[in-house]
Structures are given as structure tokens and as C-alpha cells.
JSON list of C-alpha atoms in Angstrom, two decimals:
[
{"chain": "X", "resi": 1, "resn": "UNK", "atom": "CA", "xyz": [39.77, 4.43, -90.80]},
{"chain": "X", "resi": 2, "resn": "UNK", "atom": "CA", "xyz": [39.79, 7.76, -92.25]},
{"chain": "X", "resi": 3, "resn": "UNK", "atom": "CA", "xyz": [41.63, 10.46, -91.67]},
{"chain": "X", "resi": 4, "resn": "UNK", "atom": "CA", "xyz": [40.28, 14.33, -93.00]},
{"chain": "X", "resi": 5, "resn": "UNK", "atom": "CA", "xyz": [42.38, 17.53, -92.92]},
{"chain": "X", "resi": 6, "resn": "UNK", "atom": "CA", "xyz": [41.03, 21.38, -93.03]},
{"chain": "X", "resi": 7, "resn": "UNK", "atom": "CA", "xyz": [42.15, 24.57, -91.78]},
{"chain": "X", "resi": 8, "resn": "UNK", "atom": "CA", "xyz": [40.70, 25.49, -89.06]},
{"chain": "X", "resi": 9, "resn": "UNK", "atom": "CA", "xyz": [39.42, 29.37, -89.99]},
{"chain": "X", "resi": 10, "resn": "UNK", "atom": "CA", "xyz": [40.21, 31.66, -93.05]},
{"chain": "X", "resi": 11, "resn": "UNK", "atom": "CA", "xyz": [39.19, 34.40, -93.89]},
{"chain": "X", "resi": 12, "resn": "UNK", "atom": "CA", "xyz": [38.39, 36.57, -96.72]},
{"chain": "X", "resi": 13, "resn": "UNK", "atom": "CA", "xyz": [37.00, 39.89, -98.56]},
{"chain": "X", "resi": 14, "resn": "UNK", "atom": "CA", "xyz": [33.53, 40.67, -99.79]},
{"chain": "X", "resi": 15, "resn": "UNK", "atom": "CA", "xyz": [33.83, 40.21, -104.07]},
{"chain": "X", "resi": 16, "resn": "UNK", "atom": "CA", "xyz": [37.37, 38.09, -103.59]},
{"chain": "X", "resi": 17, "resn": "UNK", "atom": "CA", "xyz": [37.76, 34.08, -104.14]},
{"chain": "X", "resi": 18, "resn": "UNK", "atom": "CA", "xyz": [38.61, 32.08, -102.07]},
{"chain": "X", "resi": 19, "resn": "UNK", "atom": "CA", "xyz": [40.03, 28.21, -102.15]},
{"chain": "X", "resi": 20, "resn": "UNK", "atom": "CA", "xyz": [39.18, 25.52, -98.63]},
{"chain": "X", "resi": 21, "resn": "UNK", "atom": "CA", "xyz": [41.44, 23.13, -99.31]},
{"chain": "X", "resi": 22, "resn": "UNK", "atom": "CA", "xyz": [41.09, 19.40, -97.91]},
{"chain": "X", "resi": 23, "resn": "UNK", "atom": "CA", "xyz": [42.82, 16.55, -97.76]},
{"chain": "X", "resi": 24, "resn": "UNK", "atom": "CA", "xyz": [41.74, 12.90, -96.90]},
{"chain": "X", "resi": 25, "resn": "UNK", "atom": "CA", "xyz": [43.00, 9.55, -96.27]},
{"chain": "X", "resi": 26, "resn": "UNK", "atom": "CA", "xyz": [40.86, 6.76, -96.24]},
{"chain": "X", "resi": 27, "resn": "UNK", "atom": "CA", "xyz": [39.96, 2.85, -96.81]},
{"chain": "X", "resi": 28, "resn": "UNK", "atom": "CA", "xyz": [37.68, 3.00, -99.26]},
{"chain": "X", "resi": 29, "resn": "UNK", "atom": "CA", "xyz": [37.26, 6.31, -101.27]},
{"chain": "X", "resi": 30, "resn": "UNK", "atom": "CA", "xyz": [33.69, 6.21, -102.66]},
{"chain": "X", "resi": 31, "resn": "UNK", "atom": "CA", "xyz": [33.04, 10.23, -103.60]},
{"chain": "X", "resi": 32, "resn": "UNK", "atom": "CA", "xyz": [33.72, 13.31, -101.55]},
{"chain": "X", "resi": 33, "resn": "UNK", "atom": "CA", "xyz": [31.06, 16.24, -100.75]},
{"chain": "X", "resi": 34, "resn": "UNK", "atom": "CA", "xyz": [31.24, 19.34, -99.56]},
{"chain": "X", "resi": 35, "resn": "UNK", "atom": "CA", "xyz": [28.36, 21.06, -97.49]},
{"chain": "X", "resi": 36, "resn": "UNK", "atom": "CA", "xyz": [27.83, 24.12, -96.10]},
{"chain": "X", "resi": 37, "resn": "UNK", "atom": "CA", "xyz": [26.68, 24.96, -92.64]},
{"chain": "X", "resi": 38, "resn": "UNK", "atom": "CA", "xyz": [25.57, 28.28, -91.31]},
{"chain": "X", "resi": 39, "resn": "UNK", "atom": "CA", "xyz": [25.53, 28.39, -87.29]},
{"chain": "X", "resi": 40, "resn": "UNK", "atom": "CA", "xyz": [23.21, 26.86, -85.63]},
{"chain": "X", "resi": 41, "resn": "UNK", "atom": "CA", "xyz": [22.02, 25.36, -88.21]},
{"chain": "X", "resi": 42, "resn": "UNK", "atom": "CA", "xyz": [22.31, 21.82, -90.45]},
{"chain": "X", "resi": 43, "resn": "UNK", "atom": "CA", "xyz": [24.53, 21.59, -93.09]},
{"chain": "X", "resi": 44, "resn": "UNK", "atom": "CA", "xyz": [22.79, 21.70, -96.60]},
{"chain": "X", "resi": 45, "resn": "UNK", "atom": "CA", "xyz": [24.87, 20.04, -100.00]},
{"chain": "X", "resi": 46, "resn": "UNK", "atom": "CA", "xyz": [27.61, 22.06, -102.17]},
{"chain": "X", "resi": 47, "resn": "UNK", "atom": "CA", "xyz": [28.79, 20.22, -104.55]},
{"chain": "X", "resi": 48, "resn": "UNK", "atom": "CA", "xyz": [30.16, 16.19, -104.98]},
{"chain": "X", "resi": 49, "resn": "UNK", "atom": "CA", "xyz": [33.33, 14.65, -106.58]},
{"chain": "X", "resi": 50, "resn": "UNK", "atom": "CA", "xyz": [33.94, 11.09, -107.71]},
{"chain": "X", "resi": 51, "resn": "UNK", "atom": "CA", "xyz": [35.81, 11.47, -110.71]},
{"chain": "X", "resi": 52, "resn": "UNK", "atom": "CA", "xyz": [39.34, 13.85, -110.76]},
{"chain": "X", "resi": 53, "resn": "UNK", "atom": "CA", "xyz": [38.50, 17.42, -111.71]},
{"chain": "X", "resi": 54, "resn": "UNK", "atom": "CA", "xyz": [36.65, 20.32, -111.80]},
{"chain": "X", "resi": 55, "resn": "UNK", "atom": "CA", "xyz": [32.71, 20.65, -111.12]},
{"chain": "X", "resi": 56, "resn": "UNK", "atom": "CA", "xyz": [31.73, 24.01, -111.27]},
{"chain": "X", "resi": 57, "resn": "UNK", "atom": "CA", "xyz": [28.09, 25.17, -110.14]},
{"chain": "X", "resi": 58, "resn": "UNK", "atom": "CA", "xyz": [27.76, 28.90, -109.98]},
{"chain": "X", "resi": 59, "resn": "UNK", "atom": "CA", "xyz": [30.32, 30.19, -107.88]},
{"chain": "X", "resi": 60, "resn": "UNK", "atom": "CA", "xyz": [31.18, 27.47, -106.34]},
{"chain": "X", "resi": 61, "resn": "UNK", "atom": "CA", "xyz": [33.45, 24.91, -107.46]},
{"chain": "X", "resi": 62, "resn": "UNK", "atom": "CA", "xyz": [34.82, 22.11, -106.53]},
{"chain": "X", "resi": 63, "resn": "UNK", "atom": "CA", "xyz": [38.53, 19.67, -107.50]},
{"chain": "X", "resi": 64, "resn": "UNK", "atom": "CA", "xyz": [39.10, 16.38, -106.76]},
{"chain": "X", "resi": 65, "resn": "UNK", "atom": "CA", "xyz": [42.44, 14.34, -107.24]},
{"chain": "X", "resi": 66, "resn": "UNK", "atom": "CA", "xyz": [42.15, 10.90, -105.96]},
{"chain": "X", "resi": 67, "resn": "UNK", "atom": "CA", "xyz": [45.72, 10.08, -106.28]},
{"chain": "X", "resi": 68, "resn": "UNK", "atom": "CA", "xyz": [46.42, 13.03, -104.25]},
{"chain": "X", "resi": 69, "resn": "UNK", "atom": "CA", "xyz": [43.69, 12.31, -101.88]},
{"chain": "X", "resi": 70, "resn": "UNK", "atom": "CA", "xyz": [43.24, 16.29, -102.30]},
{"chain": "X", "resi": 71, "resn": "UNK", "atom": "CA", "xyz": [40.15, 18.58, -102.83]},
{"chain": "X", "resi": 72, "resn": "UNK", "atom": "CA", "xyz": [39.75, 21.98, -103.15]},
{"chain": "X", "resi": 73, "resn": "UNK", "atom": "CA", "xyz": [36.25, 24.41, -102.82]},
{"chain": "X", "resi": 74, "resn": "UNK", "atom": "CA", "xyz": [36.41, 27.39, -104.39]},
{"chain": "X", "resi": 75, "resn": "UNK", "atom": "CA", "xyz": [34.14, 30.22, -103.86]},
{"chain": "X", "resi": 76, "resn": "UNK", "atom": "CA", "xyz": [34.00, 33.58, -106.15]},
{"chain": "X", "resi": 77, "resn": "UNK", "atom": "CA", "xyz": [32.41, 36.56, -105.72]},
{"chain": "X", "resi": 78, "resn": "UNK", "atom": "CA", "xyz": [32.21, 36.02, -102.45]},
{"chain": "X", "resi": 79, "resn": "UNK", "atom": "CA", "xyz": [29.29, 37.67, -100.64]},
{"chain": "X", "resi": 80, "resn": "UNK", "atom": "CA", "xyz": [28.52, 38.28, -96.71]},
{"chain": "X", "resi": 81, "resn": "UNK", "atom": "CA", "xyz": [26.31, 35.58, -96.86]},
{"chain": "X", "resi": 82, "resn": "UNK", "atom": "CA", "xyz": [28.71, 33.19, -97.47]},
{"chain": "X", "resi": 83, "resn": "UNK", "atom": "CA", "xyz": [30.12, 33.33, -94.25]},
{"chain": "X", "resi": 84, "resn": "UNK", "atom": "CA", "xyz": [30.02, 30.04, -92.98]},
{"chain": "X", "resi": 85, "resn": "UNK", "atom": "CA", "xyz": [31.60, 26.56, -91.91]},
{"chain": "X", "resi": 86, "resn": "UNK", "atom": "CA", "xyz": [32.52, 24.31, -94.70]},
{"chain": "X", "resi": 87, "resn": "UNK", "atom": "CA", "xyz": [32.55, 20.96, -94.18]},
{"chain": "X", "resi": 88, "resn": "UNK", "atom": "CA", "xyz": [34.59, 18.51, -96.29]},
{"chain": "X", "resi": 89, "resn": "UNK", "atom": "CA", "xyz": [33.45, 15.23, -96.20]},
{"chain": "X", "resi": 90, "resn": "UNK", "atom": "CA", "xyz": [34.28, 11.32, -98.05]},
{"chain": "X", "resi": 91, "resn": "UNK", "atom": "CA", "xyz": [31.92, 8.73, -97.92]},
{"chain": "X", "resi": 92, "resn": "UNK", "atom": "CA", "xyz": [33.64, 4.93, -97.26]},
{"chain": "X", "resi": 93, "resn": "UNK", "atom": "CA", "xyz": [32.14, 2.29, -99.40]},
{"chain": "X", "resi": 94, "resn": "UNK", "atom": "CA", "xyz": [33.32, -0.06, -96.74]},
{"chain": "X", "resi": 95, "resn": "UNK", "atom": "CA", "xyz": [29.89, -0.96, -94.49]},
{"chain": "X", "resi": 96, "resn": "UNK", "atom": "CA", "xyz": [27.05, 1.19, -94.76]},
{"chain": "X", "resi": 97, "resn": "UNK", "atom": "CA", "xyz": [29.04, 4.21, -97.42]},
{"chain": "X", "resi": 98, "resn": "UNK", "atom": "CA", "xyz": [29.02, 6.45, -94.41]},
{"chain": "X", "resi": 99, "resn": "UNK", "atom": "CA", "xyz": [29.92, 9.53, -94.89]},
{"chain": "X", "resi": 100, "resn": "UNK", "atom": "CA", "xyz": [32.86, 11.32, -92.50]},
{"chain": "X", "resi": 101, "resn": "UNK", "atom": "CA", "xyz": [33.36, 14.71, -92.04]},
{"chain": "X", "resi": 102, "resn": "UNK", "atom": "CA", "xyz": [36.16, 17.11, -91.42]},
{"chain": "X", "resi": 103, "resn": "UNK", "atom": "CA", "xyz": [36.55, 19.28, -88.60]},
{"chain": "X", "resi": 104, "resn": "UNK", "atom": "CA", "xyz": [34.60, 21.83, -90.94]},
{"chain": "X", "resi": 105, "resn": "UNK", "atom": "CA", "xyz": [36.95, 25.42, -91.71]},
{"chain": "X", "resi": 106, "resn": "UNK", "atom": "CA", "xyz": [34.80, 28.37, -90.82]},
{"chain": "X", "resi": 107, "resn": "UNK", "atom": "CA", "xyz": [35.22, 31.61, -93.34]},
{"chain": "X", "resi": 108, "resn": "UNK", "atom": "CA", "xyz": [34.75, 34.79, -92.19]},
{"chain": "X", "resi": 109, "resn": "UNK", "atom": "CA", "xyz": [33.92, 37.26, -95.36]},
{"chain": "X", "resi": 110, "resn": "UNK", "atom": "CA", "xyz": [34.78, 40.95, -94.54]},
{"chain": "X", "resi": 111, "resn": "UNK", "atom": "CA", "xyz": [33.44, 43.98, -96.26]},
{"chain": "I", "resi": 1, "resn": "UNK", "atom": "CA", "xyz": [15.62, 17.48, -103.60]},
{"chain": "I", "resi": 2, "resn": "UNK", "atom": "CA", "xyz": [15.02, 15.25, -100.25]},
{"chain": "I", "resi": 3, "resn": "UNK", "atom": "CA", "xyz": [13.66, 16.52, -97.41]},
{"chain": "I", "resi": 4, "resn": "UNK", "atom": "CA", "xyz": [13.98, 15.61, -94.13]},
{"chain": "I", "resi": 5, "resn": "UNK", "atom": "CA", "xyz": [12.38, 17.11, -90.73]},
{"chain": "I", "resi": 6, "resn": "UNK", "atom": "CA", "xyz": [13.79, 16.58, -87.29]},
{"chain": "I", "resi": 7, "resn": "UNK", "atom": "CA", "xyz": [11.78, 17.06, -83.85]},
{"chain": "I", "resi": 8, "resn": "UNK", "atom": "CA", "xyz": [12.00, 18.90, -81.31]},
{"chain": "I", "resi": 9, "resn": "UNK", "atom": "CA", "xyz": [14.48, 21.75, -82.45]},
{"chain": "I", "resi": 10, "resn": "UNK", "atom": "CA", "xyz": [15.08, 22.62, -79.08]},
{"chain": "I", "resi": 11, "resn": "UNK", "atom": "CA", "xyz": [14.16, 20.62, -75.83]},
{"chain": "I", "resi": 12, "resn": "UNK", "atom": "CA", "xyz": [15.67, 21.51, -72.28]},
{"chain": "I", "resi": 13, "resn": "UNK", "atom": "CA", "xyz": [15.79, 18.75, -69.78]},
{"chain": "I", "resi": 14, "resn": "UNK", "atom": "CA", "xyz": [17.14, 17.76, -66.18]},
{"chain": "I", "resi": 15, "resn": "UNK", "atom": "CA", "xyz": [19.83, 15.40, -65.69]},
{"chain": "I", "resi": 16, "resn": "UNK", "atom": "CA", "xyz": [18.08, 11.85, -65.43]},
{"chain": "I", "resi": 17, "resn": "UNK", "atom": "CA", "xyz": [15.58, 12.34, -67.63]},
{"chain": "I", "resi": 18, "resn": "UNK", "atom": "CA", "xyz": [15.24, 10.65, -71.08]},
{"chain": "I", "resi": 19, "resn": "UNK", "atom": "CA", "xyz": [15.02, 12.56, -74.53]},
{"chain": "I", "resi": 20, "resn": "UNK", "atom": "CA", "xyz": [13.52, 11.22, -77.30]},
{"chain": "I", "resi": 21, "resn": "UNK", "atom": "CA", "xyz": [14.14, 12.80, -81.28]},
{"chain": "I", "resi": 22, "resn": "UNK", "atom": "CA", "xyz": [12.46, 12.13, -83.89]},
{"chain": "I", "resi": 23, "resn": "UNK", "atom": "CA", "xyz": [13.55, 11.92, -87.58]},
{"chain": "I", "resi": 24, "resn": "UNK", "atom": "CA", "xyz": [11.50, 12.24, -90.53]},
{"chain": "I", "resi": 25, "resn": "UNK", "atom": "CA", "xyz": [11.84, 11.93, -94.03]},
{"chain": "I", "resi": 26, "resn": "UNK", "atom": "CA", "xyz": [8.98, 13.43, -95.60]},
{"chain": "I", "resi": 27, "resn": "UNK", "atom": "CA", "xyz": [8.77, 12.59, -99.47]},
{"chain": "I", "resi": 28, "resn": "UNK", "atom": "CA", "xyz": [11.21, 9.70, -100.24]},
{"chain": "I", "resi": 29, "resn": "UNK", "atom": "CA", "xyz": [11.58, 6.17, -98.36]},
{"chain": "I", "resi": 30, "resn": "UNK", "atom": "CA", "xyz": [14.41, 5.85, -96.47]},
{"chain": "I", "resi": 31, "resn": "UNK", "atom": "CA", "xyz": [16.43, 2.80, -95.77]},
{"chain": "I", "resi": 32, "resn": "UNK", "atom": "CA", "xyz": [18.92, 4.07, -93.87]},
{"chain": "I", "resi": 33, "resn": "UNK", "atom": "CA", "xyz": [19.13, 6.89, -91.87]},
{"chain": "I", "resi": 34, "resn": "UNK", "atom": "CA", "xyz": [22.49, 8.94, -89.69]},
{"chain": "I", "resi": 35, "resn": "UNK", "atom": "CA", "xyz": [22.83, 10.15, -86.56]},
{"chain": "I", "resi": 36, "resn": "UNK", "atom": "CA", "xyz": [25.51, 12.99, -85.70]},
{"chain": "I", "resi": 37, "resn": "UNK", "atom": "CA", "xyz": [26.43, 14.57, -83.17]},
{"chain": "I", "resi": 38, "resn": "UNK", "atom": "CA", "xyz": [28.18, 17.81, -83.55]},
{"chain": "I", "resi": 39, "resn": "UNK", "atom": "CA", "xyz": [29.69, 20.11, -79.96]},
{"chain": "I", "resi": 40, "resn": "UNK", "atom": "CA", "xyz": [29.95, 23.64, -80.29]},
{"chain": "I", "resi": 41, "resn": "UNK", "atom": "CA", "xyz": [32.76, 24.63, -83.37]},
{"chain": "I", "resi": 42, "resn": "UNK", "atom": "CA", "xyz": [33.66, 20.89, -83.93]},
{"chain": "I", "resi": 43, "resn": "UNK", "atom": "CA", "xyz": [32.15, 19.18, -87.15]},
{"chain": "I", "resi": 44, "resn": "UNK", "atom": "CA", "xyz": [29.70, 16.49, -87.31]},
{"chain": "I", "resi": 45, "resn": "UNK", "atom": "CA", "xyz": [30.57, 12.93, -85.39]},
{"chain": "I", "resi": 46, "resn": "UNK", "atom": "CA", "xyz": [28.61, 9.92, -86.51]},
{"chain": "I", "resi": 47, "resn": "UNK", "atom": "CA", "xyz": [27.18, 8.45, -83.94]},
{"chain": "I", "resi": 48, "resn": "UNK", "atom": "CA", "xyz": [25.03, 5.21, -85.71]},
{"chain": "I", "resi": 49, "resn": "UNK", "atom": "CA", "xyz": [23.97, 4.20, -88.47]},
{"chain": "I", "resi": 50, "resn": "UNK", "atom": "CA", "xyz": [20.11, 3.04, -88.49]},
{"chain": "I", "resi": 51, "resn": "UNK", "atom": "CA", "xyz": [18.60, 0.43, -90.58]},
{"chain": "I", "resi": 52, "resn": "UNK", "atom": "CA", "xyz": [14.49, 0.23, -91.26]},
{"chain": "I", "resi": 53, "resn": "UNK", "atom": "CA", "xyz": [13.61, -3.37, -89.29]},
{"chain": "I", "resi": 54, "resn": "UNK", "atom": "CA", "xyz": [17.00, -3.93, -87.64]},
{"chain": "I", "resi": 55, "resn": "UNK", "atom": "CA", "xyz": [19.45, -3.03, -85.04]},
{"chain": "I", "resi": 56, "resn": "UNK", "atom": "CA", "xyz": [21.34, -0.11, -85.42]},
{"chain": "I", "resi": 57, "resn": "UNK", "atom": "CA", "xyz": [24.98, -0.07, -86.38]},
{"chain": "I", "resi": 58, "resn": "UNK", "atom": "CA", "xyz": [26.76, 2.35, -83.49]},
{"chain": "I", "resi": 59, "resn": "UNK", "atom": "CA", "xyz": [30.28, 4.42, -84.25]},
{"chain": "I", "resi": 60, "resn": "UNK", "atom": "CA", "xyz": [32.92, 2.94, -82.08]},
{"chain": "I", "resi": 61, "resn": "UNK", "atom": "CA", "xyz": [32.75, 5.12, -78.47]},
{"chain": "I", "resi": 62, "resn": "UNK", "atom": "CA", "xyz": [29.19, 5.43, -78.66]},
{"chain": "I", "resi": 63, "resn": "UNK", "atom": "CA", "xyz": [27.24, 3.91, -76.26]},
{"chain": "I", "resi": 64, "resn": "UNK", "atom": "CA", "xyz": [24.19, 1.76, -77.61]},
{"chain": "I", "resi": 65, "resn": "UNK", "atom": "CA", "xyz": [22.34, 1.67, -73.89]},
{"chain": "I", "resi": 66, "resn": "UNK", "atom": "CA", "xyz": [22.55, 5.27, -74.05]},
{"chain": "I", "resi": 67, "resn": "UNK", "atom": "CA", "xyz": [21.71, 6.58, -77.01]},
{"chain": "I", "resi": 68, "resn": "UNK", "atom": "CA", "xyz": [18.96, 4.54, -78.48]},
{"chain": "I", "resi": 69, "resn": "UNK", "atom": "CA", "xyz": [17.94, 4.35, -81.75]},
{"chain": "I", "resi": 70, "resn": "UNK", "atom": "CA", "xyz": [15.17, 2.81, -83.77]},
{"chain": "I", "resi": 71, "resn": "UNK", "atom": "CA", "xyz": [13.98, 3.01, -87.00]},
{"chain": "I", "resi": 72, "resn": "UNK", "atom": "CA", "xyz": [10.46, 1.54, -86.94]},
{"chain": "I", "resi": 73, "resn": "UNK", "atom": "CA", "xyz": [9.30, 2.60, -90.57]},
{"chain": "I", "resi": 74, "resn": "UNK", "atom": "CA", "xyz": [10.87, 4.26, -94.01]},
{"chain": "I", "resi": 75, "resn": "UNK", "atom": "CA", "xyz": [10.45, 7.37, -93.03]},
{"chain": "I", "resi": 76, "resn": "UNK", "atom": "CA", "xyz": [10.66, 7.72, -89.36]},
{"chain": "I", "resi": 77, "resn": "UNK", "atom": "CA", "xyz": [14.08, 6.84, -86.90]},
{"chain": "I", "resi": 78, "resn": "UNK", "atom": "CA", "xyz": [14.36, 8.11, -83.43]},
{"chain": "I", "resi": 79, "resn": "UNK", "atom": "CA", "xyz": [16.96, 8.77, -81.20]},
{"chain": "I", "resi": 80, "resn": "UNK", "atom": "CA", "xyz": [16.60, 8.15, -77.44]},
{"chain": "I", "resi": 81, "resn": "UNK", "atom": "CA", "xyz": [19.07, 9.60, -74.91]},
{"chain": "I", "resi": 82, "resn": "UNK", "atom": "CA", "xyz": [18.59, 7.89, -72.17]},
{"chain": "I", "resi": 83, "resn": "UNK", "atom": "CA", "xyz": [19.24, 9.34, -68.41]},
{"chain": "I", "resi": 84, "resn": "UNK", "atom": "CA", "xyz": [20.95, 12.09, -69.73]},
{"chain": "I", "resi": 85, "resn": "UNK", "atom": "CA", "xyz": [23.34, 14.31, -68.00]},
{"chain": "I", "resi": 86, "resn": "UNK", "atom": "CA", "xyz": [24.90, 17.30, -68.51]},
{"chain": "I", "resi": 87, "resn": "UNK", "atom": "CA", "xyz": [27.78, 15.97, -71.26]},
{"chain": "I", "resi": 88, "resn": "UNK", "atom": "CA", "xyz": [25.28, 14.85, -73.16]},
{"chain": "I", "resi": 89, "resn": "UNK", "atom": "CA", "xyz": [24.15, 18.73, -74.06]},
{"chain": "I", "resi": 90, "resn": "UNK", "atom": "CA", "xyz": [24.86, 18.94, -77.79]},
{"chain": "I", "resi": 91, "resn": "UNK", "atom": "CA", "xyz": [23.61, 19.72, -81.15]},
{"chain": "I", "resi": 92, "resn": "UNK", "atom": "CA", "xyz": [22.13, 16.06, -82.72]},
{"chain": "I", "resi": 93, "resn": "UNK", "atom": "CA", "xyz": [21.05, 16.24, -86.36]},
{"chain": "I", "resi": 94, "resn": "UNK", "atom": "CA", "xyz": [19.86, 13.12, -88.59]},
{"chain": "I", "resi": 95, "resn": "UNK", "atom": "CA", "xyz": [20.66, 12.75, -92.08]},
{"chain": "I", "resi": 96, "resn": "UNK", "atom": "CA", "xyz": [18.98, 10.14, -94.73]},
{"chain": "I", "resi": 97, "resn": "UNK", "atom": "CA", "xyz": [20.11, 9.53, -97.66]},
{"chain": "I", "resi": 98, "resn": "UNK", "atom": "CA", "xyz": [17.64, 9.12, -100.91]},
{"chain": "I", "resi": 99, "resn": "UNK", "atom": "CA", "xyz": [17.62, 6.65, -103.77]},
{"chain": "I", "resi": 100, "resn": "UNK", "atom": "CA", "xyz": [16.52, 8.96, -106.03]},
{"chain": "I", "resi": 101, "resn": "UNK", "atom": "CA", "xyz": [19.59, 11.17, -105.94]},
{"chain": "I", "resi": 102, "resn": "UNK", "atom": "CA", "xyz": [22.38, 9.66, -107.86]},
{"chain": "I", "resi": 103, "resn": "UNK", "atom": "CA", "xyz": [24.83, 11.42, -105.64]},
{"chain": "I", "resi": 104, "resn": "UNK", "atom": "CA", "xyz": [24.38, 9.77, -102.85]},
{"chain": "I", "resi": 105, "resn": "UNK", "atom": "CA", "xyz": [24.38, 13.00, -100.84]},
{"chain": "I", "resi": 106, "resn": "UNK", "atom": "CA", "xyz": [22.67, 13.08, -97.23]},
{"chain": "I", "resi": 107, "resn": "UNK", "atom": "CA", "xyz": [19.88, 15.64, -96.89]},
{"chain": "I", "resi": 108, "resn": "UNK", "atom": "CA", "xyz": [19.96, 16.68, -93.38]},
{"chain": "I", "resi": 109, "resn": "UNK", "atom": "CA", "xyz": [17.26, 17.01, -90.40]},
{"chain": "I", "resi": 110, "resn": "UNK", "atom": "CA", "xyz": [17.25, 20.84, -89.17]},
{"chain": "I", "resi": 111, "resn": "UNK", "atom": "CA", "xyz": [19.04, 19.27, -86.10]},
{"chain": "I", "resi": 112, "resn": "UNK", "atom": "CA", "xyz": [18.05, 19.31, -82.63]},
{"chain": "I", "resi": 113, "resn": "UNK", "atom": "CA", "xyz": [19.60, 21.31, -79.89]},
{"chain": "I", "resi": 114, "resn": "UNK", "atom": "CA", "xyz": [19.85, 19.35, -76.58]},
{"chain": "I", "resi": 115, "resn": "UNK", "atom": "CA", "xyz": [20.45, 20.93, -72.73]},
{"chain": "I", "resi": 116, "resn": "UNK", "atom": "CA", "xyz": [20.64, 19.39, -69.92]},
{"chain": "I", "resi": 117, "resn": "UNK", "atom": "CA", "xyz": [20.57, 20.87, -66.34]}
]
């Protein structure tokens, strides 16, 4: 099975960072994504981790440790826009590579 | 990127009835296509996995009578709820995943927003 961990709500300042943290346990670790979902809305693709480390795309970035079974997203400058859930999620390469989310954390930026 | 467009957005409905949701990927082939579920502030539960040609692969819990699902082409999977009631008000999006993205990443349906009276 698989088991994925993420706080619940943070929240944060207009033009701060901020780090979602997440940590997984699961059969068959086959890549981990992060997405982004705005209420009411579907979640639309952050960023993707396979291999440890850093993957940086603008100012987002994302860490993955496999032996840790520990990610990270990392948002900078963050804007008003970015309020939103994020959703941490690992696919399984057992049966069909599903992938299985987290409970999502939901930011809150403040001015 | 993929995209992929999801029908009705919205659809109201009285207890009883049957809903039916249609999936669509518009410019890639899709093999495989997700169904989620996601209740208000929770994340996304997958319901069942469908295959183009075969039978669906359902999420333990899930009830196959209930919710059913075919996936008659590529580019098209459907979700029936049948003789829905009130529990069964939720937010249902579909995701697909494309060959042509190395990542593997879903690309998801806008998701469609089910009540029922």
C-alpha cells in the first residue's frame, strides 16, 4: 500500500518562501509529482522527481530523497496567486503505475 | 502538453437517477485513463483505473455496479453513477496519462461537480 504524509494548512507572506514538505511510504516507488490545485478546480502538474535532488523550474522547486522517502516543494517569491492546495503525489510501478495522492496542504499567502 | 476535457462540469440530479461523465482526451491516444474522486478539502481518491477494450480495474471500496466505467475508444472513457443518492455528491475528475510525455505525469479533466437531491 502506500502511505503519504502532508500538513494539513500553512501559511505564508506575499514575496516570502515557503517549503511543503512530504513524506511517503510505499511498495514500489516509481517517481513522485507534485500538482497544484486551485479550488474548485483540477489539479494541473508542478514539477516531478525520480532521481534524489533538486529540480528547480522558476520558482518552484522541488527535492527528492528516496532513501528518506522525503520531498520537499519550495515556492519563492511567493505571490497571491499562489494560494492554493498542493498535492504531493508517488506513482506505484506495481499494476497500472497509479499515481496516489496526499491529503493535499492548502497555503494561504497573506499580503 | 496533453489535454484532456471532461463533461458536464456541473450536473444536478435527484436521488435514483443515473449520471453519466464523459472523459476526453483531445490530441493524444490514451490507453489508460483515472478516475478520482475528491470530497470537499480532502485530496484526490482513485476510484478505477480504465483500460481502452477491457474491464476496468476498481480501487478497493469502490463499488463496480455503481460506478460504471467504460472506455470504448483512445480517447473517450465514461463514468456512470448509477442510482445515485445523496453520498454520492462529489467532485469526479479524470486524468489520462500521455505517451508522449516522458514524465509520466497525468493531465487532468476540468472535473465534474456532482449533486444529488
Amino acid at each position: 500500500g502506500q502511505n503519504i504524509d502532508q500538513p494539513t494548512e500553512m501559511t505564508a507572506t506575499e514575496g516570502a518562501i515557503v517549503q511543503i514538505n512530504c513524506t511517503y511510504q510505499t511498495s514500489g516507488f516509481n517517481g513522485l509529482f507534485w500538482y497544484q490545485q486551485h479550488a474548485g478546480e483540477a489539479p494541473t502538474f508542478l514539477s516531478y522527481n525520480v532521481l534524489d535532488g533538486l529540480e528547480e523550474k522558476g520558482r518552484f522547486s522541488s527535492f527528492l530523497s528516496r532513501s528518506k522517502g522525503y520531498s520537499y516543494l519550495l515556492l519563492k517569491e511567493l505571490q497571491m496567486k499562489d494560494s492554493a492546495s498542493y498535492l504531493c503525489a508517488v506513482r506505484d510501478q506495481t499494476g497500472a503505475n497509479n499515481l496516489f495522492f496526499g491529503t493535499g496542504t492548502r497555503l494561504t499567502v497573506i499580503p | 502538453g496533453a489535454v484532456v476535457s471532461q463533461h458536464p462540469s456541473w450536473v444536478i440530479c435527484k436521488s435514483g437517477t443515473s449520471v453519466k461523465i464523459e472523459c476526453r482526451s483531445l490530441d493524444f491516444q490514451a490507453t489508460t485513463m483515472f478516475w478520482y474522486r475528491q470530497f470537499p478539502k480532502q485530496s484526490l481518491m482513485l476510484m478505477a483505473t480504465s483500460n481502452e477494450g477491457s474491464k476496468a480495474t476498481y480501487e478497493q471500496g469502490v463499488e463496480k455496479d455503481k460506478f460504471l466505467i467504460n472506455h470504448a475508444s483512445l480517447t473517450l472513457s465514461t463514468l456512470t453513477v448509477t442510482s445515485a443518492h445523496p453520498e454520492d455528491s462529489s467532485f469526479y475528475i479524470c486524468s489520462a496519462r500521455s505517451r508522449r510525455v516522458e514524465t509520466g505525469e497525468l493531465f487532468f479533466g476540468e472535473g465534474s461537480r456532482l449533486t444529488v437531491l
